[in-house]
Short mmCIF file of C-alpha atoms and ligand atoms in Angstrom, two decimals:
data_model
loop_
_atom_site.label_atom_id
_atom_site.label_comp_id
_atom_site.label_asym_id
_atom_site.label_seq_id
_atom_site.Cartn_x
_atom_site.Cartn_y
_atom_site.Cartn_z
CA UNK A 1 0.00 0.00 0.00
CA UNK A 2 0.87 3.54 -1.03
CA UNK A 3 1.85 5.79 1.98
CA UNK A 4 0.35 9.14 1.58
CA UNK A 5 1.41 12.18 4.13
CA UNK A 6 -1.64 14.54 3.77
CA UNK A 7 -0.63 18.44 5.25
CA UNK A 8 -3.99 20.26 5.65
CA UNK A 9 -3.49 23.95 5.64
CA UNK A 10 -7.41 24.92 6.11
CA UNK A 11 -9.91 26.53 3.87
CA UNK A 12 -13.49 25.97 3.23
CA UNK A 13 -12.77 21.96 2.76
CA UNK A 14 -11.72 22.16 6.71
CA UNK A 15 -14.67 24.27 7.45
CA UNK A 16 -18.15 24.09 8.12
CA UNK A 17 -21.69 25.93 7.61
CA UNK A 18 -23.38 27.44 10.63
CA UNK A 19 -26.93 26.45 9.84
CA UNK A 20 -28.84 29.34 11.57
CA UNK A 21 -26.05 32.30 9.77
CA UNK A 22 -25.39 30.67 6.83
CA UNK A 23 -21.98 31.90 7.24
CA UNK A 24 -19.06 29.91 6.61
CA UNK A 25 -15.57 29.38 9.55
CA UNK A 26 -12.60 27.39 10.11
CA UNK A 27 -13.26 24.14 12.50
CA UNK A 28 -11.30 22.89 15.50
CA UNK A 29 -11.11 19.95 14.52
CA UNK A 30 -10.54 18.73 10.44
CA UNK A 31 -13.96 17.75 9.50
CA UNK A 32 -11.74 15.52 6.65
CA UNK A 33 -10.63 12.76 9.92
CA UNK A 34 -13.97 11.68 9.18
CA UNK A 35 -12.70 10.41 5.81
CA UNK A 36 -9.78 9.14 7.40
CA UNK A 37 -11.28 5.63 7.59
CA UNK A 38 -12.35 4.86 3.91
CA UNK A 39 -8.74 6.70 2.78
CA UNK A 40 -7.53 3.79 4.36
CA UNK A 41 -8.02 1.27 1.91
CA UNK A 42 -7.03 3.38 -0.83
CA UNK A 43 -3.64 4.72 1.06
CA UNK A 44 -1.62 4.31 4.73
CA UNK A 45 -2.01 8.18 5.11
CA UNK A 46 -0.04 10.31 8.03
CA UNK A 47 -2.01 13.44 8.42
CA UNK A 48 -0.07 16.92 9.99
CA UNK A 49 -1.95 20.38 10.34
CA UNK A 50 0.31 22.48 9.51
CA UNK A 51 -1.96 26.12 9.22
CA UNK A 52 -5.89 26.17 9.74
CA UNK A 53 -7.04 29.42 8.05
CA UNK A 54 -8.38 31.10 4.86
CA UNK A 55 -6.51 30.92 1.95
CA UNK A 56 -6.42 34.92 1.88
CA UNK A 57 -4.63 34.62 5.22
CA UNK A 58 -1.77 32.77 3.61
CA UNK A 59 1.16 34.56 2.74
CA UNK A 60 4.46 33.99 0.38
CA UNK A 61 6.41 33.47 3.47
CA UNK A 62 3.70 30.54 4.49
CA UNK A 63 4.41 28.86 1.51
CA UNK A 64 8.08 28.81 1.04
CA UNK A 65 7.49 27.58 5.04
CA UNK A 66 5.32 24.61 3.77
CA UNK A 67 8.21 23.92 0.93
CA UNK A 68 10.56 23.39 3.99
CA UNK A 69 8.30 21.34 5.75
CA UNK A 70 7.34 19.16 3.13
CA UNK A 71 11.25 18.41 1.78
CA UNK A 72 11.97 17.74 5.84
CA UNK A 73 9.04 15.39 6.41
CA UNK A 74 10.26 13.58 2.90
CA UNK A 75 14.10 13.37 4.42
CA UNK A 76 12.55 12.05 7.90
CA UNK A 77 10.68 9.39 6.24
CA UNK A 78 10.03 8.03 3.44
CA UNK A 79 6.28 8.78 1.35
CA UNK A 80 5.07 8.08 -1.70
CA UNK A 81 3.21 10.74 -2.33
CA UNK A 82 2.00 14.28 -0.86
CA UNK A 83 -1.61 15.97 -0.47
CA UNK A 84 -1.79 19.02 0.49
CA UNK A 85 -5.49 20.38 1.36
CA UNK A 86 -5.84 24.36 0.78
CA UNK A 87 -8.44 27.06 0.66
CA UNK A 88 -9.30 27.61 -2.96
CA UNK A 89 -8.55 31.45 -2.93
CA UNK A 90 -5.06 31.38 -3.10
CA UNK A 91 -4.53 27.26 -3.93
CA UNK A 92 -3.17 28.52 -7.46
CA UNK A 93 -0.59 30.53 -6.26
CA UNK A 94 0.53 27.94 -3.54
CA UNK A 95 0.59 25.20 -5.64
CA UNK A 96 2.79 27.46 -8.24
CA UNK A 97 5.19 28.48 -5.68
CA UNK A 98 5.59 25.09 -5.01
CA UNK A 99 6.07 24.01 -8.33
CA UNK A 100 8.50 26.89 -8.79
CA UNK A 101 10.85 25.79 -5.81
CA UNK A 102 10.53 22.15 -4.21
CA UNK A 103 13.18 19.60 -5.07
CA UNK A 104 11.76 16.77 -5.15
CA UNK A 105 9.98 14.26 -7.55
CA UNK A 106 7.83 13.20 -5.43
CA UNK A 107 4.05 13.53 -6.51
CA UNK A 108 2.87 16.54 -4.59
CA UNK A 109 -1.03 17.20 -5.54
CA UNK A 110 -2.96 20.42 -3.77
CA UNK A 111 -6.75 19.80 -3.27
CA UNK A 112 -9.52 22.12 -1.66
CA UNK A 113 -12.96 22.41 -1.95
CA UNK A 114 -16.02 24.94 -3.05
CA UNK A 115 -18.39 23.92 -0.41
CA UNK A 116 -17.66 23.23 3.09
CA UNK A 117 -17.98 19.94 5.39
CA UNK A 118 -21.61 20.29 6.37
CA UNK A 119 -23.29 21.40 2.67
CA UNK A 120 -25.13 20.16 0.44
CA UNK A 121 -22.53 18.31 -2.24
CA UNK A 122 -19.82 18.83 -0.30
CA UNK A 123 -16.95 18.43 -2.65
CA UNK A 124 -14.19 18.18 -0.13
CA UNK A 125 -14.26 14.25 0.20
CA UNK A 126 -14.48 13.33 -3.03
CA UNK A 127 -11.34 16.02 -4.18
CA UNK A 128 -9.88 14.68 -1.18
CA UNK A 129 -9.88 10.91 -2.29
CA UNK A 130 -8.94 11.78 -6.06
CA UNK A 131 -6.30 13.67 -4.72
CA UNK A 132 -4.91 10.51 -2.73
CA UNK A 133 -5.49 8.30 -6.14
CA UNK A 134 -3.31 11.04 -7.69
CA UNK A 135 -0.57 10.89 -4.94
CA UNK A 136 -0.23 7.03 -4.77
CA UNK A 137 -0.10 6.81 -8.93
CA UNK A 138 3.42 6.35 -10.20
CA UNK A 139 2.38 8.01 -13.16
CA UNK A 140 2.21 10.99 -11.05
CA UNK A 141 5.62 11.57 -10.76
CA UNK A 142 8.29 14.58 -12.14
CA UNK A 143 5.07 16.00 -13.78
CA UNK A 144 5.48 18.88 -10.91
CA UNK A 145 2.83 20.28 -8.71
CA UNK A 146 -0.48 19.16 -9.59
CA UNK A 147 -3.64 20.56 -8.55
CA UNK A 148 -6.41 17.66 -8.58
CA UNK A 149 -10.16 19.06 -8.59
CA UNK A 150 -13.91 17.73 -9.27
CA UNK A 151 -12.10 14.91 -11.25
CA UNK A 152 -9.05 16.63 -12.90
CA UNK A 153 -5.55 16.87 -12.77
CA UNK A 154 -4.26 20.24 -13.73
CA UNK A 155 -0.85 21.80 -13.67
CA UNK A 156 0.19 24.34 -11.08
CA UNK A 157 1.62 26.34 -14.10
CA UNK A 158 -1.35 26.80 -15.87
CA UNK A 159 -4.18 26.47 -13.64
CA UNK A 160 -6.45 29.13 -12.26
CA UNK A 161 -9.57 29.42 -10.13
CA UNK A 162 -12.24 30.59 -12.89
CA UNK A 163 -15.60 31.02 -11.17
CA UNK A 164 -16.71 32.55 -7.38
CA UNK A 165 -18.79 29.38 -6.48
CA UNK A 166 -18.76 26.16 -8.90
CA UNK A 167 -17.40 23.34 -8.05
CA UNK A 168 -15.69 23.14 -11.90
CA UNK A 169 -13.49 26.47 -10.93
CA UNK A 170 -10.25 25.68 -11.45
CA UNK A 171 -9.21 25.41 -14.97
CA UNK A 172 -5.91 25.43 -17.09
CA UNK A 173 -7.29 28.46 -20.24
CA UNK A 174 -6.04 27.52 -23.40
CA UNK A 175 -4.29 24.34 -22.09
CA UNK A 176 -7.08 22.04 -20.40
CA UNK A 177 -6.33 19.31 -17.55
CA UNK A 178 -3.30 16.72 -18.11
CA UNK A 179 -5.56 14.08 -16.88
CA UNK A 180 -8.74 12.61 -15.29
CA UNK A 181 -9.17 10.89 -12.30
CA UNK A 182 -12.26 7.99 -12.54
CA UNK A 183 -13.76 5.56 -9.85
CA UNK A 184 -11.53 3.34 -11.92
CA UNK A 185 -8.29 5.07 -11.65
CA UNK A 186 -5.91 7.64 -13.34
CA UNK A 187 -5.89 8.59 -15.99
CA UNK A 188 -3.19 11.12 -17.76
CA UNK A 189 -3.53 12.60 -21.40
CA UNK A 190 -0.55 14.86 -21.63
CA UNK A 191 2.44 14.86 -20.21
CA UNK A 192 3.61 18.66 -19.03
CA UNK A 193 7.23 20.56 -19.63
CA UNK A 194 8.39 20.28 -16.44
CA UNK A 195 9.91 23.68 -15.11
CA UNK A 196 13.31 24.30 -13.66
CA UNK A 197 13.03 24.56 -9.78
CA UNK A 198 14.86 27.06 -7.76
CA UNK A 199 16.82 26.77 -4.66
CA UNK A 200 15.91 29.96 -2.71
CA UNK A 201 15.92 29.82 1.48
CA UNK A 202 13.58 33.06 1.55
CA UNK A 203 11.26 35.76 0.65
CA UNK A 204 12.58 39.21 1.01
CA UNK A 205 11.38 41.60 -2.39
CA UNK A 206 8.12 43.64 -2.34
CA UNK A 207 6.94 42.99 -5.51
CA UNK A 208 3.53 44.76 -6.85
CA UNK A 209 0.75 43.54 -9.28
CA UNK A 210 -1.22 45.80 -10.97
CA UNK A 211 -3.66 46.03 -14.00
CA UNK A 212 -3.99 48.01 -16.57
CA UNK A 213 -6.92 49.48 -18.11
CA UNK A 214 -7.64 52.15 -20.95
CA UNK A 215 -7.10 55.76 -19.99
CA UNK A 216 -4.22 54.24 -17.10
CA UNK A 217 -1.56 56.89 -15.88
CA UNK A 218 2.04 56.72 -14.74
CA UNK A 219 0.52 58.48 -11.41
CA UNK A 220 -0.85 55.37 -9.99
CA UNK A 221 2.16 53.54 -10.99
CA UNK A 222 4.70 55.80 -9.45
CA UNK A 223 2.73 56.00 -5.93
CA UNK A 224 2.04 52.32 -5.80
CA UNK A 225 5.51 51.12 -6.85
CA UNK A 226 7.37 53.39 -4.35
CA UNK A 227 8.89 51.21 -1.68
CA UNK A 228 8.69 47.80 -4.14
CA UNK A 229 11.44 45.99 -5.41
CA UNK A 230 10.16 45.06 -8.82
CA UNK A 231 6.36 45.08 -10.38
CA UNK A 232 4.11 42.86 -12.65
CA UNK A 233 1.67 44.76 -15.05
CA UNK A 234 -1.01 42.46 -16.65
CA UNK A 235 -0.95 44.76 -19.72
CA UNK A 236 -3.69 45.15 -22.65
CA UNK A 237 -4.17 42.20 -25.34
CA UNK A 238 -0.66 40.77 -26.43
CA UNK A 239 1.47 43.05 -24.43
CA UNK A 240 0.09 46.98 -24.84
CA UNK A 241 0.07 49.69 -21.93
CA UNK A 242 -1.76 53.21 -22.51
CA UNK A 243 1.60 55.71 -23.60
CA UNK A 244 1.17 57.77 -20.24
CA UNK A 245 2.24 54.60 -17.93
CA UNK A 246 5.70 54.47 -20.08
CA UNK A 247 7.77 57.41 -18.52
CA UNK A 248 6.83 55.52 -14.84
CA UNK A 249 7.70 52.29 -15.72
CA UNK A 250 10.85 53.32 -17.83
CA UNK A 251 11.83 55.39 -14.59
CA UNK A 252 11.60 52.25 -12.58
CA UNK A 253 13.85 50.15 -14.56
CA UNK A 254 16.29 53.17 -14.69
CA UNK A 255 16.06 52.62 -10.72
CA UNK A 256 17.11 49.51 -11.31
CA UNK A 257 13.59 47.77 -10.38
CA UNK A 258 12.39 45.16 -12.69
CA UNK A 259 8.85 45.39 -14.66
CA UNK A 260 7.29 42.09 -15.56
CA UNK A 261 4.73 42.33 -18.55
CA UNK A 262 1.70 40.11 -18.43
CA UNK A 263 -1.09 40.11 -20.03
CA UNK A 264 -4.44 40.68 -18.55
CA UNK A 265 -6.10 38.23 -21.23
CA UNK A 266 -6.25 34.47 -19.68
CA UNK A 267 -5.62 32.74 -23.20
CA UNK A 268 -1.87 33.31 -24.85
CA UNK A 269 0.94 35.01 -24.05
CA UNK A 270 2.76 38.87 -24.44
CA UNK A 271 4.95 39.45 -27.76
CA UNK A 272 6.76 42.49 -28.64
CA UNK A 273 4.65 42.92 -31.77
CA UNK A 274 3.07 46.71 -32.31
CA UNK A 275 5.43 49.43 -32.22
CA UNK A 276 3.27 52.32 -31.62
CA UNK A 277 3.63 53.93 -28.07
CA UNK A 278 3.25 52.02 -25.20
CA UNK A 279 3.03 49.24 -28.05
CA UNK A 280 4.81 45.54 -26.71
CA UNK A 281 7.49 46.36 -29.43
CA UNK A 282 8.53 49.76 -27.08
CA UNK A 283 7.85 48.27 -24.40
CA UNK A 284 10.50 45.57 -25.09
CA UNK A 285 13.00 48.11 -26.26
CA UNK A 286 12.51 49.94 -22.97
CA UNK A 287 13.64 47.19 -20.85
CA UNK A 288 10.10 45.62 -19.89
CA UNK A 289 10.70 41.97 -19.34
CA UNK A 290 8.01 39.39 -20.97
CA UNK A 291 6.54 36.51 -19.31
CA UNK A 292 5.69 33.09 -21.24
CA UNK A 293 2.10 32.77 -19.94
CA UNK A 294 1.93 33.03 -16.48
CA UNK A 295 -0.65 35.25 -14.66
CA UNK A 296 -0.16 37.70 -12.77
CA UNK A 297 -0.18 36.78 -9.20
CA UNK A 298 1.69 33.79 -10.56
CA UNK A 299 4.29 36.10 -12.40
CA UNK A 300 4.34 38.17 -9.26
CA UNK A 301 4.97 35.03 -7.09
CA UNK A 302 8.14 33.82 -10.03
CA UNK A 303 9.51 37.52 -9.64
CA UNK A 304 9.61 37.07 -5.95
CA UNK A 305 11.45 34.08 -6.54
CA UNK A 306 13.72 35.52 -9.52
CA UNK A 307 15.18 38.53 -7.50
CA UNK A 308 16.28 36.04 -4.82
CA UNK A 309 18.83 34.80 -7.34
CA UNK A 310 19.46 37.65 -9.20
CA UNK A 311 18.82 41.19 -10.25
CA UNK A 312 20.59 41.01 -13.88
CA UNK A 313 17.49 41.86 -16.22
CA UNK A 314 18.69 39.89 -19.12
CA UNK A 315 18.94 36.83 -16.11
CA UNK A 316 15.59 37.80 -15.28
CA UNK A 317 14.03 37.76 -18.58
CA UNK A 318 15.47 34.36 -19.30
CA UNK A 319 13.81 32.86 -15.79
CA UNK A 320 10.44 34.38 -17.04
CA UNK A 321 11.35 32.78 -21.01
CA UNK A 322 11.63 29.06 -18.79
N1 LIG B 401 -12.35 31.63 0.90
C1 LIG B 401 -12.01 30.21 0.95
C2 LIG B 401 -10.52 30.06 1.07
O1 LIG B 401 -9.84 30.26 0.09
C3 LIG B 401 -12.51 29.57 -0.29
C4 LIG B 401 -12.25 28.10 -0.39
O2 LIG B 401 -11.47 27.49 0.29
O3 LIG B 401 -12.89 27.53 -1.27
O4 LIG B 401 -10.03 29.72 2.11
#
């Protein structure tokens, strides 16, 4: 039998309805141990609480923390697979940071859930148990962090939470799920590029997301970004910023502080393609550097990452080209 180490870190699948409010909190204790006993004949699971709260609580700090604790727990013993259960919020960017910086090729799969413990169709359980097929499949392995959900497996890379409420949120645009998970098994379809994995040992640069939208300003730009190590812009269409947001965002790479281009459209990526002002062509010129997809709080979490090892902007652009 498999052996599964599942590291719960809260959100609505460890919480539960109050039925007179209506309102939705964290539990004392994981309403998921009630699962524990029909896991058992799928896996020999260790369970360790490592956070209870909200996914908004969680932090960049929390995750490079769970990172550490999940490469110690795989030098203490020895596991075949990780689950980690998460609060949908921020599961994308968790799972991504993840991807971006744990060492190991051991399957590591993060599950949550739309409704909590107590609801109707409850989806916790059943993510839960896919997610534990997932982990104990051999198949499952060097593919990276994989986010398993209402019968998928997606990529950490290119998966994103898509809708407020349903249960089918998280999606990979453009790309789809690698795989299925059935009452009968696992199933994979594609097989991902794996990404390079950093070593960093912490956190330290402010970095800023912002959007763009038609009529934008370097004013807003030069306020927010005071303070901030480096920013992320999820520009217009394939890479286009309104031409009064250029002389703010060429100031800040004269400072020395890196801009990341994304785009705020979920399908494709940026391209330095029109050359009229605040075009992608200037903007590539002026020392903008362009991602290869990611979104933005995922390019802001890879930028995070990036400055740890270096600030060389030609370094930095070929990090974001990985
Ligand atoms: N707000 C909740 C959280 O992210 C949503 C969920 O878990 O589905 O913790």
């Amino acid at each position: 039998m498999k052996k599964i180490l599942l590291i719960h870190t809260g959100g609505t699948i460890a919480m539960a309805e109050d039925k007179e409010t209506g309102s939705v909190n964290t539990q004392n204790r994981h309403p998921l141990e009630r699962e524990l006993p029909e896991l058992a004949g799928l896996a020999d699971i260790t369970s360790e609480n490592f956070l209870n709260v909200p996914s908004p609580h969680v932090t960049p700090e929390h995750m490079l923390r769970l990172s550490c604790f999940i490469e110690n727990k795989l030098k203490q013993d020895t596991y075949d697979g990780i689950v980690v259960t998460h609060g949908t919020d921020t599961l994308e960017e968790t799972a991504f940071l993840l991807d971006l910086v744990l060492q190991t090729t051991v399957p590591v799969i993060v599950t949550g859930a739309m409704r909590s413990s107590n609801e109707h169709g409850s989806d916790g359980p059943y993510n839960l148990i896919s997610s534990v097929k997932v982990a104990s499949s051999s198949e499952s392995a060097g593919k990276g962090v994989l986010v398993v959900f209402n019968e998928e497996i997606h990529t950490a890379k290119n998966v994103t939470k898509t809708h407020t409420s349903n249960i089918a949120t998280f999606q990979s645009p453009q790309y789809g799920p690698i795989g299925i998970v059935t009452k009968r098994g696992v199933f994979f379809h594609h097989t991902p590029v794996k990404s390079a994995v950093h070593t960093v040992t912490r956190l330290t640069k402010k970095v800023l997301l912002l959007k763009a939208f038609a009529g934008m300003d370097g004013i807003l730009i030069k306020n927010a970004a005071s303070g901030m190590d480096g920013i992320v812009i999820e520009a217009l269409g394939q890479g286009n910023l309104p031409p009064a947001t250029v002389p703010a965002l060429v100031q800040l790479i004269t400072e020395g502080k890196p801009v990341v281009l994304v785009s705020r459209c979920f399908n494709g990526i940026v391209q330095d393609i029109y050359s009229y002002d605040g075009g992608g062509k200037k903007l590539k010129e002026a020392g903008l550097i362009f991602s290869n997809g990611l979104n933005g709080q995922k390019a802001r979490l890879k930028l995070m990452v990036a400055l740890e090892l270096t600030e060389n902007r030609h370094r930095l652009q070929e990090l974001f080209d990985q």
